[in-house]
Coordinates of C-alpha atoms in Angstrom, one line a residue:
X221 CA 19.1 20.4 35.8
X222 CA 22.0 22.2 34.5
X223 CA 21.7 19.9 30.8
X224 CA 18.1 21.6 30.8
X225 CA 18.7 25.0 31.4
X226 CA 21.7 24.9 29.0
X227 CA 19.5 23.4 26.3
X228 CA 16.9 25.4 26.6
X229 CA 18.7 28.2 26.8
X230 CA 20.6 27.2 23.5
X231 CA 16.8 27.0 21.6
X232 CA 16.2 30.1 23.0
X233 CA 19.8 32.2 21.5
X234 CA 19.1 30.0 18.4
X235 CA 15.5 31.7 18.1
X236 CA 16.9 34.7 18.6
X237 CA 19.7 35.1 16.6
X238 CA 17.7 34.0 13.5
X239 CA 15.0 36.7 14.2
X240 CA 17.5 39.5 14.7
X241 CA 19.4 38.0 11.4
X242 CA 16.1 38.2 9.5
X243 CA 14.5 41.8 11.1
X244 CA 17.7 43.6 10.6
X245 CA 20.7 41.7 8.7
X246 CA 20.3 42.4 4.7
X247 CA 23.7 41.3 3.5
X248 CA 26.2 39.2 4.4
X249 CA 28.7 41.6 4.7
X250 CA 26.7 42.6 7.8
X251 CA 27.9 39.2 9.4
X252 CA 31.5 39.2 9.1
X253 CA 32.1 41.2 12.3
X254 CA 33.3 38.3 14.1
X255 CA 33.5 39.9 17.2
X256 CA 29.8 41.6 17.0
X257 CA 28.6 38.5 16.1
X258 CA 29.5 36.7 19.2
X259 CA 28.6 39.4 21.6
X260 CA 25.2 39.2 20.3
X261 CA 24.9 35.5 20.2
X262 CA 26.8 35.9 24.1
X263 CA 23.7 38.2 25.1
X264 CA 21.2 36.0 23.7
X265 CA 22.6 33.0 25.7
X266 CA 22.1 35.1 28.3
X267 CA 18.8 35.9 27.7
X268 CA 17.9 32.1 27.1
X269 CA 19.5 31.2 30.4
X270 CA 16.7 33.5 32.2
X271 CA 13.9 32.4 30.2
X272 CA 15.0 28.6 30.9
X273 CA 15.3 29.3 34.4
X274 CA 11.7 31.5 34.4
X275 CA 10.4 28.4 32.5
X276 CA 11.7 26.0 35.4
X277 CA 10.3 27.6 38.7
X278 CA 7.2 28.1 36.3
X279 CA 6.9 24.2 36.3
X280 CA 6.7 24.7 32.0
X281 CA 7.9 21.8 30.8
X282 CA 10.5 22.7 28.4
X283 CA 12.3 20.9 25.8
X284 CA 15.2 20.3 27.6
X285 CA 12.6 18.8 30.4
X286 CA 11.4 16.5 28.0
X287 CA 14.9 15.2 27.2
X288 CA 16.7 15.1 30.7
X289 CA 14.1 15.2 33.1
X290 CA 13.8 11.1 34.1
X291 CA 11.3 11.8 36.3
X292 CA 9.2 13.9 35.5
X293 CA 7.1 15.4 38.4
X294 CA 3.4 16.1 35.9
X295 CA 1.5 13.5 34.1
X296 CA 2.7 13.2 31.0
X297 CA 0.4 14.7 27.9
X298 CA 0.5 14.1 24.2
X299 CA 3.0 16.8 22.7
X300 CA 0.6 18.8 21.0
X301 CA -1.0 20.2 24.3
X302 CA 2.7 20.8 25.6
X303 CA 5.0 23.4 25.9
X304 CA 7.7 21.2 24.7
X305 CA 6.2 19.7 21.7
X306 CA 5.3 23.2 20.1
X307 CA 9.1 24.2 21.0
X308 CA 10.6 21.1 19.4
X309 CA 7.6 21.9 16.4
X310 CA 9.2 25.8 16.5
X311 CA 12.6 24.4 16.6
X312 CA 12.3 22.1 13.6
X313 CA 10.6 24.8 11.5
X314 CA 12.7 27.8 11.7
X315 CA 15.9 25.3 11.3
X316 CA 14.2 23.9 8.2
X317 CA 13.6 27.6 7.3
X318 CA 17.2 28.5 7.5
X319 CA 18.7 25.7 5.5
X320 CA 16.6 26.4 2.7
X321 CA 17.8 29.5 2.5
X322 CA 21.8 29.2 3.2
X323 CA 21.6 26.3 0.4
X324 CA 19.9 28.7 -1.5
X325 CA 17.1 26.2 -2.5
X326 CA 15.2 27.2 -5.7
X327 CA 12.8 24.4 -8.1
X328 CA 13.3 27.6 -10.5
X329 CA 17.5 25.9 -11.0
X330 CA 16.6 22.5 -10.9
X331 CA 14.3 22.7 -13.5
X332 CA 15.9 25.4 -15.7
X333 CA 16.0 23.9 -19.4
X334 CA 20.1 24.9 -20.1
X335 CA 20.7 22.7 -17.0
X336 CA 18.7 20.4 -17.6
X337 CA 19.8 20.1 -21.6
X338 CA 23.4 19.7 -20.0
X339 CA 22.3 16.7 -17.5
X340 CA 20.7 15.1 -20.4
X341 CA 23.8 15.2 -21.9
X342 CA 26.5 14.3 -19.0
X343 CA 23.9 11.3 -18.6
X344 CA 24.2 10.1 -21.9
X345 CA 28.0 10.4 -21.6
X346 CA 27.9 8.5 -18.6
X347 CA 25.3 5.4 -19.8
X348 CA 27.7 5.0 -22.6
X349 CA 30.8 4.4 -20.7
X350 CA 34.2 4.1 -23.1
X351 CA 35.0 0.5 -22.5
X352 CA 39.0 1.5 -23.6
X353 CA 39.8 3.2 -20.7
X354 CA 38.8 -0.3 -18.7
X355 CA 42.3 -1.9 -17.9
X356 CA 43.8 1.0 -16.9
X357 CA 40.5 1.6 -14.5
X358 CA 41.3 -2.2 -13.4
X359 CA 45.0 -0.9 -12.1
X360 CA 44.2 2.5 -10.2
X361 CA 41.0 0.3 -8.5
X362 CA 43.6 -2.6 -7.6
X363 CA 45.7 0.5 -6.0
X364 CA 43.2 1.9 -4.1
X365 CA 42.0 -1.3 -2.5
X366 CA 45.5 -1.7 -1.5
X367 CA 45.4 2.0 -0.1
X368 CA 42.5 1.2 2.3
X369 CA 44.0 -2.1 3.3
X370 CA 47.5 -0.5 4.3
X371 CA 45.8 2.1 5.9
X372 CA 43.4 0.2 7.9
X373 CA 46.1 -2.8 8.5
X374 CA 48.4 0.2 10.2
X375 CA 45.6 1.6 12.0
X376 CA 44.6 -1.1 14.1
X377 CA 47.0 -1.4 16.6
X378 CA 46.7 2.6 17.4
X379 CA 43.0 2.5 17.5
X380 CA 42.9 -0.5 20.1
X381 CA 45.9 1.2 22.5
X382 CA 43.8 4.6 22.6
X383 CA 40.0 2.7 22.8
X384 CA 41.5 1.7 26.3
X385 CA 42.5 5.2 27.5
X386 CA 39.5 6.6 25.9
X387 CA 37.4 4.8 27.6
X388 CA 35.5 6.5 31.0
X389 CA 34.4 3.9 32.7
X390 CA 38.2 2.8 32.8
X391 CA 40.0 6.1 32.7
X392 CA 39.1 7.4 36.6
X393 CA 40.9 9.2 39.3
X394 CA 42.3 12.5 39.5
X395 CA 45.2 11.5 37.1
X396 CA 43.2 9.3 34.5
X397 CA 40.6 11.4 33.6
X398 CA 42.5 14.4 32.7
X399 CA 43.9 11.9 30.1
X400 CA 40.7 10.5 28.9
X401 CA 39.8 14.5 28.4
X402 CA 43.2 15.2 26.3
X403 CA 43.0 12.0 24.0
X404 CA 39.2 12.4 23.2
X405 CA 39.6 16.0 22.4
X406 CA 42.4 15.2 20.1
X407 CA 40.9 12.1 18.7
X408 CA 37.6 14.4 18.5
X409 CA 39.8 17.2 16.4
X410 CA 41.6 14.6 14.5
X411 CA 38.3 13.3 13.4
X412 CA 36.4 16.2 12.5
X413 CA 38.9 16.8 10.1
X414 CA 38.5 14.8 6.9
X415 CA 40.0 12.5 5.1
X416 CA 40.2 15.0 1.8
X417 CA 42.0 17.5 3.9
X418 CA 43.8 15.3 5.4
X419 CA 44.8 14.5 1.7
X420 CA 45.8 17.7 0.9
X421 CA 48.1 18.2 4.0
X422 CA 50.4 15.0 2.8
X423 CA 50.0 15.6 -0.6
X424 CA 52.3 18.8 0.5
X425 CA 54.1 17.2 2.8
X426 CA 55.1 13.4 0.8
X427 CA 53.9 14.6 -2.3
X428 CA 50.9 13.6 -4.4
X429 CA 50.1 10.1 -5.1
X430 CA 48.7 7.0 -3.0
X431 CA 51.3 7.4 0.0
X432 CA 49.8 10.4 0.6
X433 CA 45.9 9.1 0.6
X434 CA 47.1 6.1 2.3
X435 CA 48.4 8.7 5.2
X436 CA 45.4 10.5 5.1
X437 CA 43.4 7.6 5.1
X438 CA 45.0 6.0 8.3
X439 CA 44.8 9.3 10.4
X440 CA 41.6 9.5 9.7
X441 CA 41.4 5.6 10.5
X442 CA 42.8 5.7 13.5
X443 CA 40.5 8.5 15.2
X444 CA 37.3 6.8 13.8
X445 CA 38.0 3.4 15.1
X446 CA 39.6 4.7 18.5
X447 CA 36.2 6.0 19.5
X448 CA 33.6 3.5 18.1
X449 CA 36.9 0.5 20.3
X450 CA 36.2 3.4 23.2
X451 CA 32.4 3.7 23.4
X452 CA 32.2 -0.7 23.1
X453 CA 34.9 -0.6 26.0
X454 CA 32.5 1.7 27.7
X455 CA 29.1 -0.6 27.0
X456 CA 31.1 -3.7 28.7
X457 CA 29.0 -5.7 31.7
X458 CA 30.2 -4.9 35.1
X459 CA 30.4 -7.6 36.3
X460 CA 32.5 -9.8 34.7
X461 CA 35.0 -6.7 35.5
X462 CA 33.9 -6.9 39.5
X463 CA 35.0 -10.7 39.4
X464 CA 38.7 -10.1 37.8
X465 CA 39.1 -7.1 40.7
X466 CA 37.7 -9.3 43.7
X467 CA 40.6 -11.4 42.5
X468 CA 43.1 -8.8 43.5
X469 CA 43.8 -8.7 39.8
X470 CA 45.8 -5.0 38.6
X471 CA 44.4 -3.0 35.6
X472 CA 46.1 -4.4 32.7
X473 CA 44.9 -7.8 33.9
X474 CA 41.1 -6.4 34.2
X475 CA 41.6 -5.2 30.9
X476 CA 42.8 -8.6 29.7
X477 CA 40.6 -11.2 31.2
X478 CA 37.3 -8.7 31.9
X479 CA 36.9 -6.6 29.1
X480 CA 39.2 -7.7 26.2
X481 CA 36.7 -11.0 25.9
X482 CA 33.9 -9.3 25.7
X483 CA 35.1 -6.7 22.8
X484 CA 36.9 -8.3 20.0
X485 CA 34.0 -9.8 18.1
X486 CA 32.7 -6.2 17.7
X487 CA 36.4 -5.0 17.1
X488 CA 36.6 -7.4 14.1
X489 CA 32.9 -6.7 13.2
X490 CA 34.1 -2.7 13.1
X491 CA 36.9 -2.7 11.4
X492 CA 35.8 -4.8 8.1
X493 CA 33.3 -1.8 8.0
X494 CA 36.1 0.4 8.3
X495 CA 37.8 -1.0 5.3
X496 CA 34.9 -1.4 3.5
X497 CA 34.7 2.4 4.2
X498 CA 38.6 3.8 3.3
X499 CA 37.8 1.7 -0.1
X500 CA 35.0 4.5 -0.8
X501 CA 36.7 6.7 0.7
X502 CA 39.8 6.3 -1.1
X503 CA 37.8 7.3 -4.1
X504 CA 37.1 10.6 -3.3
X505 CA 40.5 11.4 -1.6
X506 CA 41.9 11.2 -4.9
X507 CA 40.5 14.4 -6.0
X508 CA 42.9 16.1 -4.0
X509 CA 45.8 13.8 -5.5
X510 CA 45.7 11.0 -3.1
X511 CA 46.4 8.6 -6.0
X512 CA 44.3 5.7 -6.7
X513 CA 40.9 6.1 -9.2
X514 CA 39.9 9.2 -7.8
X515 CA 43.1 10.8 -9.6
X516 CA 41.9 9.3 -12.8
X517 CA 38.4 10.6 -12.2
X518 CA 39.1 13.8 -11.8
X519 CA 41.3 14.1 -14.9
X520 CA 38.3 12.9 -17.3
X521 CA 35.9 14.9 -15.3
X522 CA 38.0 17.9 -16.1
X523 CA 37.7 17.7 -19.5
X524 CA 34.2 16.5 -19.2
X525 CA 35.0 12.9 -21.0
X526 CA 31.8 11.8 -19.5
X527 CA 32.0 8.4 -21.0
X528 CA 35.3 7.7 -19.6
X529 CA 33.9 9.0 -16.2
X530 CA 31.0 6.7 -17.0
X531 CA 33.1 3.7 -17.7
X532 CA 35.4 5.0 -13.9
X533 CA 32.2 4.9 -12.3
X534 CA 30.9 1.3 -13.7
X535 CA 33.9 0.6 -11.8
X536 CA 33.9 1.6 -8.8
X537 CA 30.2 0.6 -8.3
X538 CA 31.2 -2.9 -8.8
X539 CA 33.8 -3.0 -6.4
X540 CA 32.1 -1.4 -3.8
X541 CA 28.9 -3.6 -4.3
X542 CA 31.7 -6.7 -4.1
X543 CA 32.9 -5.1 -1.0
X544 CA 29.6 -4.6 0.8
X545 CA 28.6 -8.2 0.2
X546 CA 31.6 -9.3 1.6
X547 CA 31.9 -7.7 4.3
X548 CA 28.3 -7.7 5.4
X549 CA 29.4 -11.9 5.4
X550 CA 32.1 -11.3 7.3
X551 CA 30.3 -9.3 10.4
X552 CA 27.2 -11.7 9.7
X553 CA 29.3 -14.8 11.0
X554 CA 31.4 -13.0 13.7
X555 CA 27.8 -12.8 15.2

């Protein structure tokens, strides 16, 4: 019940705080009261709250009904004659609404013939590629793989210690859950941070060049695979876990024997995706002077050498394509 009212109550503030932006807010110097702001989105929450619990002893069945209501007392009826398919419908529209106009969508800009004229051009520049600049393209594409491979190769044996303590359905009990709460927020902060700032922070701290994108890389690494190790932990079968405890076996040994088995394929399967990922990734992190062909990118792209970019990209397509293929193989036959 609580998961309802809190969602509906969140459509509501959301509906709300778009038509109060859009009646009264006419620049955005209006918005950077920080503390306003949240008082008013704080009120509206409130507001939501009451017309979610109005909604419930109404019987309305709500959005939030629709979505954590199992069982749902009424007959169910198509969404079009229902309160909650016209909310979801509301919902949809006004977000749509508001992201065209953050991103500041206009036909009028992508069609405008100077932009358009200087496309034309970047795409010729780039369907010409300058075939000289090819060796050293080879070398900085040979550095990044290595880049992703260190940096996955390190991250492996953090992410698989923390995917066991990050795991609920092994981390109970009045001590073991407050840690399950402190490593997935961290890991959860650690995450939501990426890679390229990660990039910049030890392109400070080591200086610029592949160490630091290898760094920034494995962080990153490390947070991603601990929680896609945690949630497989968590989809384990019961009961070959019931069998090792009937056994009067301890924790590590349930951990061993019960779930251990029943993960690694998946493991495997997850982190030749992850490399395959930190070799794209490497790419862009080099922006920021994480070494590898992104550095090399960005200096043509600078002074708009677009058939040197051209010839970078060529590149990089082709090892990413080899990639993929490979390691699409590789999960294939750990099926």
């Amino acid at each position: 019940m609580l998961r309802r009212i809190f969602f509906d109550a969140l459509s509501v503030a959301f509906l709300l705080s778009c038509s109060a932006v859009a009646l009264f807010v006419t620049s955005e110097e209006q918005l950077l009261d920080l503390t306003r702001d949240v008082l008013f989105v704080a009120v509206f929450m409130l507001i939501g709250v009451v017309v979610a619990w109005g909604l419930r002893h109404l019987k309305v069945r709500t959005l939030g009904g629709a979505l954590f209501d199992l069982h749902p007392a009424t007959e169910p009826v198509p969404w079009y004659r229902a309160f909650w398919g016209w909310q979801f419908v509301t919902l949809l529209v006004v977000s749509f609404v508001v992201a065209l106009l953050k991103t500041d969508f206009s036909f009028i800009e992508l069609l405008d013939q100077n932009g358009f004229a200087g496309a034309v051009r970047l795409f010729k520049g780039l369907f010409d590629p300058n075939w000289e600049v090819l060796p050293r393209a080879v070398l900085n594409i040979i550095e990044t793989i290595f880049m992703a491979f260190l940096a996955t190769s390190i991250a492996i044996p953090f992410a698989f210690a923390l995917s066991f303590f990050c795991a609920k359905n092994i981390m109970r009990g009045p001590v073991a859950y407050p840690v399950y709460l402190a490593l997935r927020t961290c890991l959860n902060v650690t995450r939501s941070i990426e890679a390229l700032i990660w990039a910049i922070i030890f392109s400070v701290w080591v200086g610029i060049g592949p160490f630091a994108g290898m760094l920034a890389l494995m962080i990153h690494s490390v947070a991603s695979l601990a929680k896609q190790y945690s949630e497989m932990v968590e989809a384990v079968e019961d009961g070959p876990i019931e069998a090792i405890e009937s056994t009067g076996a301890n924790k590590l040994q349930t951990i061993w024997y019960a779930i251990v088995p029943q993960v690694v394929l998946p493991y495997i399967s997850f982190t030749v995706y992850r490399w395959d990922i930190n070799v794209r990734m490497a790419t862009v992190i080099g922006l920021v002077g994480g070494g590898g062909i992104g550095t090399m990118l960005i200096q043509y792209q600078g002074q708009a050498m677009w058939r040197e970019v051209g010839c970078i990209i060529v590149v990089i397509a082709v090892v990413v394509w080899a990639l993929d293929l490979a390691s699409a193989h590789i999960r294939e036959a750990l099926k």
